CSV table of C-alpha atoms and ligand atoms in Angstrom, one decimal:
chain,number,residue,atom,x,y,z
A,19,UNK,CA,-0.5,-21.6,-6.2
A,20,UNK,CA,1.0,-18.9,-8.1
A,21,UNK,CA,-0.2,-15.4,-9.5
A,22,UNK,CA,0.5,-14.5,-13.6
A,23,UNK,CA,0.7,-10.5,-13.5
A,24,UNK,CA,0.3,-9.8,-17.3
A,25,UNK,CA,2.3,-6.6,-17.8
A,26,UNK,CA,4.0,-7.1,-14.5
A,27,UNK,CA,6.8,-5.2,-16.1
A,28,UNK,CA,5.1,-1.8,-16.0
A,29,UNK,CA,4.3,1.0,-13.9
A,30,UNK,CA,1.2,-0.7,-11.6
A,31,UNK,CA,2.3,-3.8,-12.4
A,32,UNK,CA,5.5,-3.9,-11.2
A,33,UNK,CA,4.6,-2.7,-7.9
A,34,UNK,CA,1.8,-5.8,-7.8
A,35,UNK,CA,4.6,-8.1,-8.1
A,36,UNK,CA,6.1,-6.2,-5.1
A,37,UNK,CA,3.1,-5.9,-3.2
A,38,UNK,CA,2.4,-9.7,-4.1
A,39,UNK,CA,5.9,-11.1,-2.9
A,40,UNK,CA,6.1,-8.6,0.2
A,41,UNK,CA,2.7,-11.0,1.0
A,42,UNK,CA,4.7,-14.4,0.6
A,43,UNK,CA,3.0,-15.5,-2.9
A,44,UNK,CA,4.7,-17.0,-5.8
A,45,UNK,CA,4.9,-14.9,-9.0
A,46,UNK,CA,5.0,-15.1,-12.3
A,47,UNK,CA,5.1,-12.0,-14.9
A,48,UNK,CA,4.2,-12.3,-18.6
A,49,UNK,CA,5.5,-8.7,-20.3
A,50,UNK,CA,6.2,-8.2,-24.1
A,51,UNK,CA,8.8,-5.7,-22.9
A,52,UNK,CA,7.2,-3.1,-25.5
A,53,UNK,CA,6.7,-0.2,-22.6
A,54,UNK,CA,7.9,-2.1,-19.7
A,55,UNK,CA,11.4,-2.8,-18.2
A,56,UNK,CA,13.0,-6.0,-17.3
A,57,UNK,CA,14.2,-4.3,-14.4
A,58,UNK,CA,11.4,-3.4,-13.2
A,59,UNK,CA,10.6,-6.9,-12.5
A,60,UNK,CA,11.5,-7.9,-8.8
A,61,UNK,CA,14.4,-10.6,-9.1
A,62,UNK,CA,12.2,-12.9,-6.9
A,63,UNK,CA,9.4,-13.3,-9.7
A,64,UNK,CA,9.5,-15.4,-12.6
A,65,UNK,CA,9.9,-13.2,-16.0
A,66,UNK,CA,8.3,-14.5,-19.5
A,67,UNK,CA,8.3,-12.5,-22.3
A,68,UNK,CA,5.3,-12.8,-24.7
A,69,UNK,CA,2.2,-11.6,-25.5
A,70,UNK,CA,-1.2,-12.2,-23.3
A,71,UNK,CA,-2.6,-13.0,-27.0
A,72,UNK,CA,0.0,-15.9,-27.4
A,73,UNK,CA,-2.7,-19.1,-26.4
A,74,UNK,CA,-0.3,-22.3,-26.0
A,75,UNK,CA,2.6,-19.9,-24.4
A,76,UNK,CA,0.0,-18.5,-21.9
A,77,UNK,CA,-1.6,-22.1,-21.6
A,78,UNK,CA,2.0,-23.3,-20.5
A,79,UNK,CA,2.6,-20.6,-17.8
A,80,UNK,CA,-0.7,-21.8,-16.4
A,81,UNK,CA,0.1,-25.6,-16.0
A,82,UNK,CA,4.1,-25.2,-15.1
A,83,UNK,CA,3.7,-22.8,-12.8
A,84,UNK,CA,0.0,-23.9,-11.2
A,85,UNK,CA,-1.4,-20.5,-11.8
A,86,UNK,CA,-5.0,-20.1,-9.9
A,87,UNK,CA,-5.1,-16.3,-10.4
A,88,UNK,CA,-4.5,-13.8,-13.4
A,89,UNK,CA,-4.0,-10.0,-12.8
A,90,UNK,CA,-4.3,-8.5,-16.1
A,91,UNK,CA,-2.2,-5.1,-16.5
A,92,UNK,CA,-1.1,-5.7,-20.1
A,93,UNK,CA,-2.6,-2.6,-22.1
A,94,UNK,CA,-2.4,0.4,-24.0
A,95,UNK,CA,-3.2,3.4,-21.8
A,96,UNK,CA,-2.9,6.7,-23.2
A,97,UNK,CA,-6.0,8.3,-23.7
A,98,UNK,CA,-5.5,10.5,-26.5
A,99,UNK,CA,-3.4,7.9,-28.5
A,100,UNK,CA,-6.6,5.8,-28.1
A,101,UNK,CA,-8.2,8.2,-30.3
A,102,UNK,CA,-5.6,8.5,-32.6
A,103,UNK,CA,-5.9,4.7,-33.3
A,104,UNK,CA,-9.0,3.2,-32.2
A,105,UNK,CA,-8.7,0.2,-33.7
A,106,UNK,CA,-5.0,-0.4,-32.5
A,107,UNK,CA,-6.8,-0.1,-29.0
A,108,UNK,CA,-9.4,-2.1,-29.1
A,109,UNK,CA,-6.6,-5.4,-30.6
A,110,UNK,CA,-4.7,-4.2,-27.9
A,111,UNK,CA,-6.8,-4.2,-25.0
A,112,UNK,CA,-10.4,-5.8,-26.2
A,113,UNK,CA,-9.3,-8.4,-28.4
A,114,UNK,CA,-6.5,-9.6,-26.5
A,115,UNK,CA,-8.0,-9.3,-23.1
A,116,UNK,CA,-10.6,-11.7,-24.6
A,117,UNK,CA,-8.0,-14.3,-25.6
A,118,UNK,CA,-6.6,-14.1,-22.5
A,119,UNK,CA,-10.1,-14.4,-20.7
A,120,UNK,CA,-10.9,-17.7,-23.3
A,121,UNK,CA,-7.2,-18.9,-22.4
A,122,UNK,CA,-8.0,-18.8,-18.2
A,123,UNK,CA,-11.5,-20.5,-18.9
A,124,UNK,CA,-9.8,-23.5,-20.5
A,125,UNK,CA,-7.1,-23.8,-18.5
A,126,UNK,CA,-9.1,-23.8,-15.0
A,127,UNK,CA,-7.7,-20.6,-13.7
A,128,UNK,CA,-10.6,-19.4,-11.1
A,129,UNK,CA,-9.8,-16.1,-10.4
A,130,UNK,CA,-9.3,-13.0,-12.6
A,131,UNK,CA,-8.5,-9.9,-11.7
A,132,UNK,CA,-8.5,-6.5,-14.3
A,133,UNK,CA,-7.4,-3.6,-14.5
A,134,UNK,CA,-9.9,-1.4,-15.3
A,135,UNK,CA,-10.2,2.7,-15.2
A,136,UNK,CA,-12.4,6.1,-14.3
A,137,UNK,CA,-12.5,6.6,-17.7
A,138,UNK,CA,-15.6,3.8,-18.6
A,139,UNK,CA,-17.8,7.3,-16.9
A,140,UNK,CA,-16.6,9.9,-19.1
A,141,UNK,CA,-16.9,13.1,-17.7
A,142,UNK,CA,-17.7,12.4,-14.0
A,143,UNK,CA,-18.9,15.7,-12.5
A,144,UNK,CA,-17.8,17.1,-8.8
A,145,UNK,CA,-19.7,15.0,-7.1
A,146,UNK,CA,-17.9,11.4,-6.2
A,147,UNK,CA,-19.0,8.6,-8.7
A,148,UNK,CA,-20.6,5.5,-7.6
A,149,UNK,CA,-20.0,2.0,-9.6
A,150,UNK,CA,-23.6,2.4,-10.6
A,151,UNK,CA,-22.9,5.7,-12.3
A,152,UNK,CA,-23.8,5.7,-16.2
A,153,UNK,CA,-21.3,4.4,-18.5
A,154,UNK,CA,-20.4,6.6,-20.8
A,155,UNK,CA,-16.7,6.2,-22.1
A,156,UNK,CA,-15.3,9.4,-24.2
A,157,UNK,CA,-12.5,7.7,-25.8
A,158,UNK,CA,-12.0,4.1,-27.3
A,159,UNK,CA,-9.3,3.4,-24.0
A,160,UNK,CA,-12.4,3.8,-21.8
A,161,UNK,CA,-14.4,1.5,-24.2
A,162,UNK,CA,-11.7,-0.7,-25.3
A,163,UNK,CA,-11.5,-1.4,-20.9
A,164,UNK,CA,-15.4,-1.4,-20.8
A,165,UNK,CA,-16.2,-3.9,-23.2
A,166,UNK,CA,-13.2,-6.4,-21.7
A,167,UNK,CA,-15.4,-5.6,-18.4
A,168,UNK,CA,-18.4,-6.9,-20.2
A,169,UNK,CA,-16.8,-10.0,-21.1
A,170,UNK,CA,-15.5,-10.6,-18.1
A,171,UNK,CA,-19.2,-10.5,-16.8
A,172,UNK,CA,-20.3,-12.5,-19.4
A,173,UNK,CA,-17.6,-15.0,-19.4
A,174,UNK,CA,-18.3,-15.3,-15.2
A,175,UNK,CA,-21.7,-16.1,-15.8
A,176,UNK,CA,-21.1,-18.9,-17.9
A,177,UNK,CA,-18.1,-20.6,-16.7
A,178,UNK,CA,-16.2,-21.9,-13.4
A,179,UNK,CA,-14.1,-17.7,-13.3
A,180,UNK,CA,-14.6,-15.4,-10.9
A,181,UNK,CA,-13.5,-11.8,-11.1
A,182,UNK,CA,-13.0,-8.8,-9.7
A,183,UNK,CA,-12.3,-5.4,-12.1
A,184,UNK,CA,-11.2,-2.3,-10.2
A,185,UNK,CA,-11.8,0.9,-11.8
A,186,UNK,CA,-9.0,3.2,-11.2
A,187,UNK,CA,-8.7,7.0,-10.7
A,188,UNK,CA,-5.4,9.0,-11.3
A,189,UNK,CA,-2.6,6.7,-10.0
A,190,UNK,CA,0.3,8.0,-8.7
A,191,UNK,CA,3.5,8.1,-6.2
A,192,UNK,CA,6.3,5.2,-6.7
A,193,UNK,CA,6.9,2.5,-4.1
A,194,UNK,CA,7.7,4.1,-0.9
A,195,UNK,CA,11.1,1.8,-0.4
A,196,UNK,CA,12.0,3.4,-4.2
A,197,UNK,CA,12.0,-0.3,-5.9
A,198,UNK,CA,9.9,0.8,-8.5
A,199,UNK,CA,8.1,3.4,-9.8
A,200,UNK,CA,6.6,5.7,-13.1
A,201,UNK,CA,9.2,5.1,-15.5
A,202,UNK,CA,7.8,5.4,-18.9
A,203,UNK,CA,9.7,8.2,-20.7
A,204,UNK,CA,7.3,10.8,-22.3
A,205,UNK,CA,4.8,10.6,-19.4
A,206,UNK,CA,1.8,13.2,-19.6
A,207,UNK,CA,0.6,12.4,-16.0
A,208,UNK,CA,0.3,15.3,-14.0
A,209,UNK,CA,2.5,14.6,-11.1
A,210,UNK,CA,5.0,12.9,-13.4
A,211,UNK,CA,5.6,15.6,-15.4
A,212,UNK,CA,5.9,18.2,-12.5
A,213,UNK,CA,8.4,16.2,-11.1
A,214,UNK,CA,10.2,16.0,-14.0
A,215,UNK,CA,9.9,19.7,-14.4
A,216,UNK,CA,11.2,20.5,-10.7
A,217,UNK,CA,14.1,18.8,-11.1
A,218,UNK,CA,15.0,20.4,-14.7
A,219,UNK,CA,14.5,17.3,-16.8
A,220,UNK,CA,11.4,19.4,-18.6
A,221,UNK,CA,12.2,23.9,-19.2
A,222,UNK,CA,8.8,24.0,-18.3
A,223,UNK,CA,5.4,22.6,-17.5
A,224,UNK,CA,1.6,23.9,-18.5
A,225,UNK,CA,-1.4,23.6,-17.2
A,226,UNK,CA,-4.0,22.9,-19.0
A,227,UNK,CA,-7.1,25.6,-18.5
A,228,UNK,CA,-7.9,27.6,-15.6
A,229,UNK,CA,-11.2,28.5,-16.4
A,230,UNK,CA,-13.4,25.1,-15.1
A,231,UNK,CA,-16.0,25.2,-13.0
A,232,UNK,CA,-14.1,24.2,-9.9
A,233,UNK,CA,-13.4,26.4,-7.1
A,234,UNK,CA,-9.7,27.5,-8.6
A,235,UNK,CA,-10.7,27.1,-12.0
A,236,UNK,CA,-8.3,23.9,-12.6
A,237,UNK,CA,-9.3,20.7,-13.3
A,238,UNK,CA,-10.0,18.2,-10.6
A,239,UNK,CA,-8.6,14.6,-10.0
A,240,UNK,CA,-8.6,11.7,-7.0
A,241,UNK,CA,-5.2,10.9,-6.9
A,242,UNK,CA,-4.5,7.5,-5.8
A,243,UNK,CA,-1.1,6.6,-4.3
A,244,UNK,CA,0.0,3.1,-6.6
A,245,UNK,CA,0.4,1.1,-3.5
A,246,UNK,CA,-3.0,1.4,-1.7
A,247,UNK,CA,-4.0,0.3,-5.1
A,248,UNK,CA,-1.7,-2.6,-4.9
A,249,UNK,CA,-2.8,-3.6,-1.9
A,250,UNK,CA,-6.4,-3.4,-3.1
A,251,UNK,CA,-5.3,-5.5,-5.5
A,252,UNK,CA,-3.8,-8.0,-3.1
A,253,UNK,CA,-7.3,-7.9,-1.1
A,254,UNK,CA,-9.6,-8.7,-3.9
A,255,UNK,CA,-7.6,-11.7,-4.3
A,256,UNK,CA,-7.9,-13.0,-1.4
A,257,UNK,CA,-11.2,-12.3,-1.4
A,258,UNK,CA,-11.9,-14.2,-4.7
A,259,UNK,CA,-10.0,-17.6,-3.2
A,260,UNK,CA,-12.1,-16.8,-0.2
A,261,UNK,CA,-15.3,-17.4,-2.9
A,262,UNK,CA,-16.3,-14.3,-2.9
A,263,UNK,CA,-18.6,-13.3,-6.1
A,264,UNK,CA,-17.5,-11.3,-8.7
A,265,UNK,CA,-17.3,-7.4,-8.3
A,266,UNK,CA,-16.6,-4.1,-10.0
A,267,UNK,CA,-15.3,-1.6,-7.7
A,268,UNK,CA,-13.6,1.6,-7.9
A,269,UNK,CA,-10.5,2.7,-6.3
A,270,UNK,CA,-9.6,6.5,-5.7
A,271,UNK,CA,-9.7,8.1,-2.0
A,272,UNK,CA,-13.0,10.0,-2.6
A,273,UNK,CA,-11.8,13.2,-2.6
A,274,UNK,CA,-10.0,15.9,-5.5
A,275,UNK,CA,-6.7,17.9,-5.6
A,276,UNK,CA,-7.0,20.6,-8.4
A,277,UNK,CA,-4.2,20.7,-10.6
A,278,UNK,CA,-2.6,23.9,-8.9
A,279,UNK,CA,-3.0,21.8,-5.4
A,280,UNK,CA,-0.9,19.5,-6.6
A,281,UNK,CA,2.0,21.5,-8.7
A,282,UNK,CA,1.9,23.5,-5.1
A,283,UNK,CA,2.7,20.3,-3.2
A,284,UNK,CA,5.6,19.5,-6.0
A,285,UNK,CA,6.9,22.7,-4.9
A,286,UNK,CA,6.8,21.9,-1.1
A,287,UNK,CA,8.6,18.5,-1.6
A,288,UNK,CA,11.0,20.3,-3.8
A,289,UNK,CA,11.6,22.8,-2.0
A,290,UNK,CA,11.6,25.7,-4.8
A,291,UNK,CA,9.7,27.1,-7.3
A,292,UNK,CA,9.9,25.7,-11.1
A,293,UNK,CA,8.3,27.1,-14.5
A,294,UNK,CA,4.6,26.6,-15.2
A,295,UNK,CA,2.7,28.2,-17.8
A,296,UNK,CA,-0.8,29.0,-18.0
A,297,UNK,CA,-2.1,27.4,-21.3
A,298,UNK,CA,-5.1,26.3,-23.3
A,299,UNK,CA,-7.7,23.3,-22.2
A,300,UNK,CA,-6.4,20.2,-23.2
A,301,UNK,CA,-9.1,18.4,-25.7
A,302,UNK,CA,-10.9,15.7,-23.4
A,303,UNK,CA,-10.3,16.4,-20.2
A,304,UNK,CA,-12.9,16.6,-17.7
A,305,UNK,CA,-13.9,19.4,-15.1
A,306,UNK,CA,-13.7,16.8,-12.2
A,307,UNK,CA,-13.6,12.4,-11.7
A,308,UNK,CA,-13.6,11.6,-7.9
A,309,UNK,CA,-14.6,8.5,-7.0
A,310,UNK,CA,-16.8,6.7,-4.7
A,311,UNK,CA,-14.8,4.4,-3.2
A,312,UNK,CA,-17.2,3.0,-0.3
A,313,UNK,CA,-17.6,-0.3,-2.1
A,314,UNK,CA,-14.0,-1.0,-2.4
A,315,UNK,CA,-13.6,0.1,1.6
A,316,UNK,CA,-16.5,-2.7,2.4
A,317,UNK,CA,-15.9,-5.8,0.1
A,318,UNK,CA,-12.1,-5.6,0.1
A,319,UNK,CA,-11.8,-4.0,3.6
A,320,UNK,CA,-9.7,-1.9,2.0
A,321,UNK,CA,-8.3,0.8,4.1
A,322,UNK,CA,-5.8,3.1,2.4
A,323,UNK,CA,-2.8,3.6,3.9
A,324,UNK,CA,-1.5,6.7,1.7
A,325,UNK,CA,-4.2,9.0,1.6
A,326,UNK,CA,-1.8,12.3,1.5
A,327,UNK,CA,-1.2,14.0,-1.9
A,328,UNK,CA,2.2,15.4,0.1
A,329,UNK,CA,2.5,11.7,0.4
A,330,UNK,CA,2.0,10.4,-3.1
A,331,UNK,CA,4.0,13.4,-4.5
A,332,UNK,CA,7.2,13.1,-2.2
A,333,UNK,CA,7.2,9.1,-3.2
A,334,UNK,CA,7.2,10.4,-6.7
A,335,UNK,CA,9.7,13.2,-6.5
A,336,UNK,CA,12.1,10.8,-4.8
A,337,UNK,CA,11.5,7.8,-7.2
A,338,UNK,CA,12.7,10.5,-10.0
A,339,UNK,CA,15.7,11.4,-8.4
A,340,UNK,CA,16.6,7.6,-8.2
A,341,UNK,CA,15.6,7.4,-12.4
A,342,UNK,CA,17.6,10.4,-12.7
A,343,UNK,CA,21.1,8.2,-11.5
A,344,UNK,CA,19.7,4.8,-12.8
A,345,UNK,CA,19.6,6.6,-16.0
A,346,UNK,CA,22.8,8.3,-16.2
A,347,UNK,CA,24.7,4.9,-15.1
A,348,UNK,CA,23.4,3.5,-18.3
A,349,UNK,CA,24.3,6.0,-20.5
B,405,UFG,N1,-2.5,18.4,-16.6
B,405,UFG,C1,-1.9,19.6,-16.7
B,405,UFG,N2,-0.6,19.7,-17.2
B,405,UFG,C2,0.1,18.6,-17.6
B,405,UFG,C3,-0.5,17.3,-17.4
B,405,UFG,C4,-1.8,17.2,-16.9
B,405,UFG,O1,-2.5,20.6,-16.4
B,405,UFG,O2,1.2,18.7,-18.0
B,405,UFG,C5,-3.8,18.3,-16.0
B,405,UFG,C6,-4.8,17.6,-17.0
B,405,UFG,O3,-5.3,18.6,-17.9
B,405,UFG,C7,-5.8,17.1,-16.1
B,405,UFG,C8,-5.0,16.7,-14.8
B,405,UFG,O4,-3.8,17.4,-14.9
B,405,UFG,O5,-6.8,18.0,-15.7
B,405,UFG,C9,-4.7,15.2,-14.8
B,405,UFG,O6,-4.2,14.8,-16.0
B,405,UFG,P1,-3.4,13.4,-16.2
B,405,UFG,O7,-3.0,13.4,-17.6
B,405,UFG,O8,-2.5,13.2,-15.1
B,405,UFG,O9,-4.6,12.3,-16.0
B,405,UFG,P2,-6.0,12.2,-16.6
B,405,UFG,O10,-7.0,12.6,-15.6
B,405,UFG,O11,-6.1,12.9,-17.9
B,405,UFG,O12,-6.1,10.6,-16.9
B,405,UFG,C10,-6.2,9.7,-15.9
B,405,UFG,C11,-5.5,8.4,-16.3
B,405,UFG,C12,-6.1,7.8,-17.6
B,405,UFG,C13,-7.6,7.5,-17.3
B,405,UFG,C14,-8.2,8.8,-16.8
B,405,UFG,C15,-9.6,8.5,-16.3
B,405,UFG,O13,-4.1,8.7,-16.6
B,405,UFG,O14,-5.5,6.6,-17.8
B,405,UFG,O15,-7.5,9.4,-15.7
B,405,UFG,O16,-10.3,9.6,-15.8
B,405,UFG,F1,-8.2,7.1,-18.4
């Protein structure tokens, strides 16, 4: 039995593959290569490069390799760009997501896991949101994910899949052996870019409104360190070969760091102070997205083993200082 990770060349993905061969299973990763890196791929997994969207290539990954399970990364995830180019999202992630899904059904593949996200809620509120919260995506990338959800449901019902999709909350951190990690240049993720910032690879950082209704004014977030969310990855698997039903689950700890909490822990793992500006709201964003993550705890058994922002952010300082001398050996 072996595992296709579809963008197993990215950020979460390429942890998966980790997380997955750490376990003892057999890999393969389909990556077009357009955002990833091919060495981000851990030598021990099989690399294809093509497109989810590409039928008879995916077809023959399934039946050489004996795939029984597809974890679907392969996306376009920035949130503002989704708005930009709606349409460009929804080939992207909708259309190809269903190809991919039609693909599985008629090749036998049982067990489909996606990669879905906090966004599908739109603006969440302080309290922490439950699966059965209302769905109300604000951009086409939380629509472009809901509607693949949808026909994952739909597709479940009416064939021999099963399939689990985890929402996500604000992933970050980098494996904690430094194999992998946030590597995409131009990153706009909070802790990404304050790393960058402390260790000069950015004059300075902003942050983005101070006047929310939270208790400092800054926007709140559940950040999630990206390998408890491997590893919830890794358990809804095996609960899926187990034959357990399909299930929609969110994965955050269940509680929020505002965004001064966390430039203040980049500060502590750093060990001095950087530039950050006061500035202006950024268009979109919420007040606060927490999630409720009792469902995942139950069904998957999922107990996280990262739950420290100090945590999360020193993984992510220290996988920049290793991106920092991978770079300059290349150049
Ligand atoms: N922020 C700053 N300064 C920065 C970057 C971010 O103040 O330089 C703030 C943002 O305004 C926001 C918080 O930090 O309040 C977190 O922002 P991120 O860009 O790190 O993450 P988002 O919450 O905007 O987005 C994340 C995921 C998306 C997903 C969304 C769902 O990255 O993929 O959560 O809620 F869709």
């Amino acid at each position: 039995m072996t595992v296709l990770v579809t963008g197993g060349a990215g950020y979460i993905g390429s942890h998966m593959v980790w997380e997955l061969l750490d376990a003892g299973e057999s890999v393969v990763v389909l990556d077009r290569l357009s955002t990833g890196f091919e060495w981000a791929v851990a030598p021990e997994a099989k690399l294809v490069v093509g497109d989810v969207a590409d039928r008879d290539l995916v077809g023959r990954i399934i039946r050489d390799n004996k795939v029984d399970a597809i974890i679907h990364f392969a996306g376009s995830i920035v949130v503002p760009e989704s708005v930009a180019d709606p349409l460009g999202y929804y080939e992207n992630n909708t259309c190809k997501t269903r190809t991919l899904i039609e693909t599985a059904v008629r090749e036998g593949v049982p067990h489909f896991i996606f990669s879905s996200t906090a966004a599908v809620y739109g603006g969440a509120g302080l309290e922490p949101v439950r699966e059965d919260a209302r769905l109300a995506p604000e951009s086409p990338y939380g629509l472009s994910k809901l509607m693949s959800e949808w026909m994952l449901r739909d597709a479940a019902l009416a064939h021999d899949i099963r399939y689990t999709a985890l929402r996500y909350f604000n992933v970050a951190g980098a494996d904690p052996k430094g194999r992998t990690g946030q590597s995409t240049p131009g990153a706009t993720h909070l802790i990404k870019v304050a790393c960058e910032t402390a260790l000069g690879k950015r004059p300075f950082m902003q942050v983005f409104g101070k006047d929310y209704p939270t208790p400092d004014g800054t926007c709140m977030r559940d950040y999630i360190h990206v390998s408890d969310l491997a590893a919830a990855h890794r358990l809804a698997l095996q609960r899926l070969r187990a034959g357990g039903e399909s299930l929609v689950a969110n994965c955050g700890y269940s509680h929020g760091y505002s965004v001064l909490e966390v430039i203040d822990s980049v500060r502590r793992a750093f060990g001095h102070d950087f530039d950050v500006r006061m500035g202006d709201r950024r268009p979109g964003d919420a007040a606060a997205v927490v999630a409720n993550s009792e469902l995942a705890r139950k069904e998957l058994g999922w107990t996280p083993q990262r739950d420290d922002l100090d945590l999360i952010v020193n993984d992510a300082l220290a996988w920049e200082r290793i991106l920092t001398t991978k770079n300059s050996v290349r150049t």
